[in-house]
Amino acid sequence: MDAFVWDERYMTGESIVDSEHQQLVSIINRVVEQVSNETPESEISEILSQLVNYAVVHFQHEEELMAEMGCDSRFIAAHTAIHREFASQVVKMREFSGAGSGTEDLLRFLTNWLAHHIFGYRSGNGTPDPENSRRRVG
C-alpha cells in the first residue's frame, strides 16, 4: 500500500512539473515499501540518494519555470531556499536513520513535506502572485 496516493488535486497544469511530482511520489512510496519490508539500510539509503538526486533536478526545473513565468525574484529565492532545505534534511535524516533509528521520522518528514510542497503550493500557500504569473507551479 502506498503511503502517498497521487490525486488530481495535486495537478499544477504544468505537465513536466506534474510528471516530476508523480515521480517524487513514486520514489517516496518505494522508500516506505522498503522500510515496511525491513530492507537493509544500505538499500534504503540508495533509494534516498535517488530521491535527493531526482529532487534536485526537479527543483531546477521548477525554479527555471518560475523565472520564465515572470514570478517575483523574492518568491523564487524563498522557494529555492525551501528546496535546498529539503535536500539537506533528507541527507541529515538518512544519516540518522542509518544509525539504526529515526526511520519513522524520516518517512513522516518525506510524506508531509511532499504533501505540503505539492498541495500547499497548489492551494495558494506560496503560489506565485497572480499579477506575475497566470499559472501555479509546485
mmCIF file with all atom_site columns, C-alpha atoms in Angstrom:
data_model
loop_
_atom_site.group_PDB
_atom_site.id
_atom_site.type_symbol
_atom_site.label_atom_id
_atom_site.label_alt_id
_atom_site.label_comp_id
_atom_site.label_asym_id
_atom_site.label_entity_id
_atom_site.label_seq_id
_atom_site.pdbx_PDB_ins_code
_atom_site.Cartn_x
_atom_site.Cartn_y
_atom_site.Cartn_z
_atom_site.occupancy
_atom_site.B_iso_or_equiv
_atom_site.pdbx_formal_charge
_atom_site.auth_seq_id
_atom_site.auth_comp_id
_atom_site.auth_asym_id
_atom_site.auth_atom_id
_atom_site.pdbx_PDB_model_num
ATOM 1   C CA . MET A 1 1   ? 0.000  0.000  0.000   1.00 0.00 ? 1   MET A CA 1
ATOM 2   C CA . ASP A 1 2   ? 1.299  3.449  -0.922  1.00 0.00 ? 2   ASP A CA 1
ATOM 3   C CA . ALA A 1 3   ? 1.956  5.979  1.830   1.00 0.00 ? 3   ALA A CA 1
ATOM 4   C CA . PHE A 1 4   ? 1.229  8.814  -0.561  1.00 0.00 ? 4   PHE A CA 1
ATOM 5   C CA . VAL A 1 5   ? -1.515 8.346  -3.130  1.00 0.00 ? 5   VAL A CA 1
ATOM 6   C CA . TRP A 1 6   ? -1.405 10.638 -6.176  1.00 0.00 ? 6   TRP A CA 1
ATOM 7   C CA . ASP A 1 7   ? -4.588 12.595 -6.683  1.00 0.00 ? 7   ASP A CA 1
ATOM 8   C CA . GLU A 1 8   ? -5.710 15.008 -9.397  1.00 0.00 ? 8   GLU A CA 1
ATOM 9   C CA . ARG A 1 9   ? -5.872 17.725 -6.731  1.00 0.00 ? 9   ARG A CA 1
ATOM 10  C CA . TYR A 1 10  ? -2.081 17.779 -6.901  1.00 0.00 ? 10  TYR A CA 1
ATOM 11  C CA . MET A 1 11  ? -2.009 18.731 -10.588 1.00 0.00 ? 11  MET A CA 1
ATOM 12  C CA . THR A 1 12  ? -0.434 22.110 -11.333 1.00 0.00 ? 12  THR A CA 1
ATOM 13  C CA . GLY A 1 13  ? -1.315 22.250 -15.017 1.00 0.00 ? 13  GLY A CA 1
ATOM 14  C CA . GLU A 1 14  ? 2.359  22.144 -15.996 1.00 0.00 ? 14  GLU A CA 1
ATOM 15  C CA . SER A 1 15  ? 2.925  18.698 -17.493 1.00 0.00 ? 15  SER A CA 1
ATOM 16  C CA . ILE A 1 16  ? 6.632  18.439 -16.657 1.00 0.00 ? 16  ILE A CA 1
ATOM 17  C CA . VAL A 1 17  ? 6.064  19.565 -13.068 1.00 0.00 ? 17  VAL A CA 1
ATOM 18  C CA . ASP A 1 18  ? 3.141  17.173 -12.643 1.00 0.00 ? 18  ASP A CA 1
ATOM 19  C CA . SER A 1 19  ? 5.144  14.299 -14.105 1.00 0.00 ? 19  SER A CA 1
ATOM 20  C CA . GLU A 1 20  ? 8.078  15.045 -11.829 1.00 0.00 ? 20  GLU A CA 1
ATOM 21  C CA . HIS A 1 21  ? 5.814  15.332 -8.788  1.00 0.00 ? 21  HIS A CA 1
ATOM 22  C CA . GLN A 1 22  ? 4.380  11.910 -9.634  1.00 0.00 ? 22  GLN A CA 1
ATOM 23  C CA . GLN A 1 23  ? 7.910  10.522 -9.852  1.00 0.00 ? 23  GLN A CA 1
ATOM 24  C CA . LEU A 1 24  ? 8.756  12.008 -6.436  1.00 0.00 ? 24  LEU A CA 1
ATOM 25  C CA . VAL A 1 25  ? 5.629  10.334 -5.042  1.00 0.00 ? 25  VAL A CA 1
ATOM 26  C CA . SER A 1 26  ? 6.737  7.047  -6.591  1.00 0.00 ? 26  SER A CA 1
ATOM 27  C CA . ILE A 1 27  ? 10.230 7.241  -5.090  1.00 0.00 ? 27  ILE A CA 1
ATOM 28  C CA . ILE A 1 28  ? 8.903  8.120  -1.636  1.00 0.00 ? 28  ILE A CA 1
ATOM 29  C CA . ASN A 1 29  ? 6.449  5.221  -1.842  1.00 0.00 ? 29  ASN A CA 1
ATOM 30  C CA . ARG A 1 30  ? 9.381  2.929  -2.717  1.00 0.00 ? 30  ARG A CA 1
ATOM 31  C CA . VAL A 1 31  ? 11.181 4.093  0.421   1.00 0.00 ? 31  VAL A CA 1
ATOM 32  C CA . VAL A 1 32  ? 8.093  3.377  2.523   1.00 0.00 ? 32  VAL A CA 1
ATOM 33  C CA . GLU A 1 33  ? 7.677  -0.054 0.936   1.00 0.00 ? 33  GLU A CA 1
ATOM 34  C CA . GLN A 1 34  ? 11.307 -0.977 1.529   1.00 0.00 ? 34  GLN A CA 1
ATOM 35  C CA . VAL A 1 35  ? 11.149 0.135  5.155   1.00 0.00 ? 35  VAL A CA 1
ATOM 36  C CA . SER A 1 36  ? 7.957  -1.905 5.640   1.00 0.00 ? 36  SER A CA 1
ATOM 37  C CA . ASN A 1 37  ? 9.700  -4.925 4.133   1.00 0.00 ? 37  ASN A CA 1
ATOM 38  C CA . GLU A 1 38  ? 12.626 -4.435 6.526   1.00 0.00 ? 38  GLU A CA 1
ATOM 39  C CA . THR A 1 39  ? 15.002 -3.989 3.613   1.00 0.00 ? 39  THR A CA 1
ATOM 40  C CA . PRO A 1 40  ? 18.649 -3.481 4.629   1.00 0.00 ? 40  PRO A CA 1
ATOM 41  C CA . GLU A 1 41  ? 19.561 0.134  5.437   1.00 0.00 ? 41  GLU A CA 1
ATOM 42  C CA . SER A 1 42  ? 22.100 0.214  2.591   1.00 0.00 ? 42  SER A CA 1
ATOM 43  C CA . GLU A 1 43  ? 19.353 -0.375 0.016   1.00 0.00 ? 43  GLU A CA 1
ATOM 44  C CA . ILE A 1 44  ? 17.067 2.200  1.614   1.00 0.00 ? 44  ILE A CA 1
ATOM 45  C CA . SER A 1 45  ? 19.952 4.662  1.655   1.00 0.00 ? 45  SER A CA 1
ATOM 46  C CA . GLU A 1 46  ? 20.423 4.109  -2.084  1.00 0.00 ? 46  GLU A CA 1
ATOM 47  C CA . ILE A 1 47  ? 16.765 4.928  -2.768  1.00 0.00 ? 47  ILE A CA 1
ATOM 48  C CA . LEU A 1 48  ? 17.079 8.046  -0.606  1.00 0.00 ? 48  LEU A CA 1
ATOM 49  C CA . SER A 1 49  ? 20.093 9.089  -2.680  1.00 0.00 ? 49  SER A CA 1
ATOM 50  C CA . GLN A 1 50  ? 17.981 8.642  -5.804  1.00 0.00 ? 50  GLN A CA 1
ATOM 51  C CA . LEU A 1 51  ? 15.279 10.768 -4.184  1.00 0.00 ? 51  LEU A CA 1
ATOM 52  C CA . VAL A 1 52  ? 17.680 13.614 -3.414  1.00 0.00 ? 52  VAL A CA 1
ATOM 53  C CA . ASN A 1 53  ? 19.227 13.474 -6.890  1.00 0.00 ? 53  ASN A CA 1
ATOM 54  C CA . TYR A 1 54  ? 15.836 13.451 -8.599  1.00 0.00 ? 54  TYR A CA 1
ATOM 55  C CA . ALA A 1 55  ? 14.524 16.213 -6.338  1.00 0.00 ? 55  ALA A CA 1
ATOM 56  C CA . VAL A 1 56  ? 17.474 18.453 -7.223  1.00 0.00 ? 56  VAL A CA 1
ATOM 57  C CA . VAL A 1 57  ? 16.718 18.070 -10.944 1.00 0.00 ? 57  VAL A CA 1
ATOM 58  C CA . HIS A 1 58  ? 13.010 18.676 -10.326 1.00 0.00 ? 58  HIS A CA 1
ATOM 59  C CA . PHE A 1 59  ? 13.732 21.748 -8.223  1.00 0.00 ? 59  PHE A CA 1
ATOM 60  C CA . GLN A 1 60  ? 15.873 23.192 -11.018 1.00 0.00 ? 60  GLN A CA 1
ATOM 61  C CA . HIS A 1 61  ? 13.007 22.705 -13.471 1.00 0.00 ? 61  HIS A CA 1
ATOM 62  C CA . GLU A 1 62  ? 10.542 24.396 -11.121 1.00 0.00 ? 62  GLU A CA 1
ATOM 63  C CA . GLU A 1 63  ? 12.835 27.327 -10.479 1.00 0.00 ? 63  GLU A CA 1
ATOM 64  C CA . GLU A 1 64  ? 13.532 27.810 -14.199 1.00 0.00 ? 64  GLU A CA 1
ATOM 65  C CA . LEU A 1 65  ? 9.813  27.643 -14.960 1.00 0.00 ? 65  LEU A CA 1
ATOM 66  C CA . MET A 1 66  ? 9.032  30.198 -12.264 1.00 0.00 ? 66  MET A CA 1
ATOM 67  C CA . ALA A 1 67  ? 11.608 32.564 -13.766 1.00 0.00 ? 67  ALA A CA 1
ATOM 68  C CA . GLU A 1 68  ? 10.176 32.032 -17.273 1.00 0.00 ? 68  GLU A CA 1
ATOM 69  C CA . MET A 1 69  ? 6.698  32.779 -15.919 1.00 0.00 ? 69  MET A CA 1
ATOM 70  C CA . GLY A 1 70  ? 7.903  36.079 -14.512 1.00 0.00 ? 70  GLY A CA 1
ATOM 71  C CA . CYS A 1 71  ? 7.484  35.218 -10.856 1.00 0.00 ? 71  CYS A CA 1
ATOM 72  C CA . ASP A 1 72  ? 8.825  37.732 -8.390  1.00 0.00 ? 72  ASP A CA 1
ATOM 73  C CA . SER A 1 73  ? 12.513 37.058 -7.714  1.00 0.00 ? 73  SER A CA 1
ATOM 74  C CA . ARG A 1 74  ? 11.860 37.140 -3.957  1.00 0.00 ? 74  ARG A CA 1
ATOM 75  C CA . PHE A 1 75  ? 9.338  34.321 -4.323  1.00 0.00 ? 75  PHE A CA 1
ATOM 76  C CA . ILE A 1 76  ? 11.786 32.299 -6.410  1.00 0.00 ? 76  ILE A CA 1
ATOM 77  C CA . ALA A 1 77  ? 14.534 32.872 -3.828  1.00 0.00 ? 77  ALA A CA 1
ATOM 78  C CA . ALA A 1 78  ? 12.243 31.744 -0.999  1.00 0.00 ? 78  ALA A CA 1
ATOM 79  C CA . HIS A 1 79  ? 11.103 28.692 -2.977  1.00 0.00 ? 79  HIS A CA 1
ATOM 80  C CA . THR A 1 80  ? 14.728 27.848 -3.803  1.00 0.00 ? 80  THR A CA 1
ATOM 81  C CA . ALA A 1 81  ? 15.630 28.021 -0.111  1.00 0.00 ? 81  ALA A CA 1
ATOM 82  C CA . ILE A 1 82  ? 12.797 25.590 0.676   1.00 0.00 ? 82  ILE A CA 1
ATOM 83  C CA . HIS A 1 83  ? 14.123 23.217 -1.984  1.00 0.00 ? 83  HIS A CA 1
ATOM 84  C CA . ARG A 1 84  ? 17.671 23.349 -0.605  1.00 0.00 ? 84  ARG A CA 1
ATOM 85  C CA . GLU A 1 85  ? 16.435 22.775 2.932   1.00 0.00 ? 85  GLU A CA 1
ATOM 86  C CA . PHE A 1 86  ? 14.520 19.673 1.814   1.00 0.00 ? 86  PHE A CA 1
ATOM 87  C CA . ALA A 1 87  ? 17.627 18.122 0.257   1.00 0.00 ? 87  ALA A CA 1
ATOM 88  C CA . SER A 1 88  ? 19.678 18.989 3.330   1.00 0.00 ? 88  SER A CA 1
ATOM 89  C CA . GLN A 1 89  ? 17.094 17.497 5.693   1.00 0.00 ? 89  GLN A CA 1
ATOM 90  C CA . VAL A 1 90  ? 16.852 14.247 3.724   1.00 0.00 ? 90  VAL A CA 1
ATOM 91  C CA . VAL A 1 91  ? 20.638 13.846 3.813   1.00 0.00 ? 91  VAL A CA 1
ATOM 92  C CA . LYS A 1 92  ? 20.731 14.509 7.579   1.00 0.00 ? 92  LYS A CA 1
ATOM 93  C CA . MET A 1 93  ? 17.812 12.200 8.283   1.00 0.00 ? 93  MET A CA 1
ATOM 94  C CA . ARG A 1 94  ? 19.278 9.487  6.069   1.00 0.00 ? 94  ARG A CA 1
ATOM 95  C CA . GLU A 1 95  ? 22.460 9.578  8.141   1.00 0.00 ? 95  GLU A CA 1
ATOM 96  C CA . PHE A 1 96  ? 20.428 9.484  11.357  1.00 0.00 ? 96  PHE A CA 1
ATOM 97  C CA . SER A 1 97  ? 18.228 6.603  10.189  1.00 0.00 ? 97  SER A CA 1
ATOM 98  C CA . GLY A 1 98  ? 21.331 4.738  9.013   1.00 0.00 ? 98  GLY A CA 1
ATOM 99  C CA . ALA A 1 99  ? 22.484 4.773  12.611  1.00 0.00 ? 99  ALA A CA 1
ATOM 100 C CA . GLY A 1 100 ? 19.548 2.489  13.405  1.00 0.00 ? 100 GLY A CA 1
ATOM 101 C CA . SER A 1 101 ? 16.871 4.942  14.452  1.00 0.00 ? 101 SER A CA 1
ATOM 102 C CA . GLY A 1 102 ? 14.773 7.714  13.026  1.00 0.00 ? 102 GLY A CA 1
ATOM 103 C CA . THR A 1 103 ? 13.320 5.812  10.075  1.00 0.00 ? 103 THR A CA 1
ATOM 104 C CA . GLU A 1 104 ? 9.732  6.585  11.050  1.00 0.00 ? 104 GLU A CA 1
ATOM 105 C CA . ASP A 1 105 ? 10.638 10.264 11.462  1.00 0.00 ? 105 ASP A CA 1
ATOM 106 C CA . LEU A 1 106 ? 12.194 10.208 8.009   1.00 0.00 ? 106 LEU A CA 1
ATOM 107 C CA . LEU A 1 107 ? 9.092  8.668  6.432   1.00 0.00 ? 107 LEU A CA 1
ATOM 108 C CA . ARG A 1 108 ? 6.814  11.144 8.192   1.00 0.00 ? 108 ARG A CA 1
ATOM 109 C CA . PHE A 1 109 ? 9.039  14.012 7.047   1.00 0.00 ? 109 PHE A CA 1
ATOM 110 C CA . LEU A 1 110 ? 9.055  12.803 3.416   1.00 0.00 ? 110 LEU A CA 1
ATOM 111 C CA . THR A 1 111 ? 5.316  12.317 3.112   1.00 0.00 ? 111 THR A CA 1
ATOM 112 C CA . ASN A 1 112 ? 4.442  15.527 4.970   1.00 0.00 ? 112 ASN A CA 1
ATOM 113 C CA . TRP A 1 113 ? 6.963  17.581 3.034   1.00 0.00 ? 113 TRP A CA 1
ATOM 114 C CA . LEU A 1 114 ? 5.781  16.253 -0.305  1.00 0.00 ? 114 LEU A CA 1
ATOM 115 C CA . ALA A 1 115 ? 2.140  16.911 0.507   1.00 0.00 ? 115 ALA A CA 1
ATOM 116 C CA . HIS A 1 116 ? 2.933  20.456 1.588   1.00 0.00 ? 116 HIS A CA 1
ATOM 117 C CA . HIS A 1 117 ? 5.212  21.023 -1.390  1.00 0.00 ? 117 HIS A CA 1
ATOM 118 C CA . ILE A 1 118 ? 2.686  19.891 -3.960  1.00 0.00 ? 118 ILE A CA 1
ATOM 119 C CA . PHE A 1 119 ? -0.684 20.575 -2.374  1.00 0.00 ? 119 PHE A CA 1
ATOM 120 C CA . GLY A 1 120 ? 0.347  23.576 -0.305  1.00 0.00 ? 120 GLY A CA 1
ATOM 121 C CA . TYR A 1 121 ? 1.554  25.478 -3.322  1.00 0.00 ? 121 TYR A CA 1
ATOM 122 C CA . ARG A 1 122 ? -1.433 24.348 -5.383  1.00 0.00 ? 122 ARG A CA 1
ATOM 123 C CA . SER A 1 123 ? -3.879 25.620 -2.773  1.00 0.00 ? 123 SER A CA 1
ATOM 124 C CA . GLY A 1 124 ? -2.382 29.085 -2.611  1.00 0.00 ? 124 GLY A CA 1
ATOM 125 C CA . ASN A 1 125 ? 0.214  28.916 0.147   1.00 0.00 ? 125 ASN A CA 1
ATOM 126 C CA . GLY A 1 126 ? 3.239  30.362 -1.589  1.00 0.00 ? 126 GLY A CA 1
ATOM 127 C CA . THR A 1 127 ? 1.703  30.362 -5.029  1.00 0.00 ? 127 THR A CA 1
ATOM 128 C CA . PRO A 1 128 ? 3.238  32.950 -7.355  1.00 0.00 ? 128 PRO A CA 1
ATOM 129 C CA . ASP A 1 129 ? 1.435  36.285 -7.280  1.00 0.00 ? 129 ASP A CA 1
ATOM 130 C CA . PRO A 1 130 ? -1.351 36.217 -9.913  1.00 0.00 ? 130 PRO A CA 1
ATOM 131 C CA . GLU A 1 131 ? -0.102 39.545 -11.282 1.00 0.00 ? 131 GLU A CA 1
ATOM 132 C CA . ASN A 1 132 ? 3.256  37.952 -12.008 1.00 0.00 ? 132 ASN A CA 1
ATOM 133 C CA . SER A 1 133 ? 2.014  34.608 -13.258 1.00 0.00 ? 133 SER A CA 1
ATOM 134 C CA . ARG A 1 134 ? -1.080 33.124 -14.830 1.00 0.00 ? 134 ARG A CA 1
ATOM 135 C CA . ARG A 1 135 ? -0.298 29.590 -13.682 1.00 0.00 ? 135 ARG A CA 1
ATOM 136 C CA . ARG A 1 136 ? 0.785  27.911 -10.493 1.00 0.00 ? 136 ARG A CA 1
ATOM 137 C CA . VAL A 1 137 ? 3.971  25.951 -10.218 1.00 0.00 ? 137 VAL A CA 1
ATOM 138 C CA . GLY A 1 138 ? 4.540  23.335 -7.471  1.00 0.00 ? 138 GLY A CA 1
#
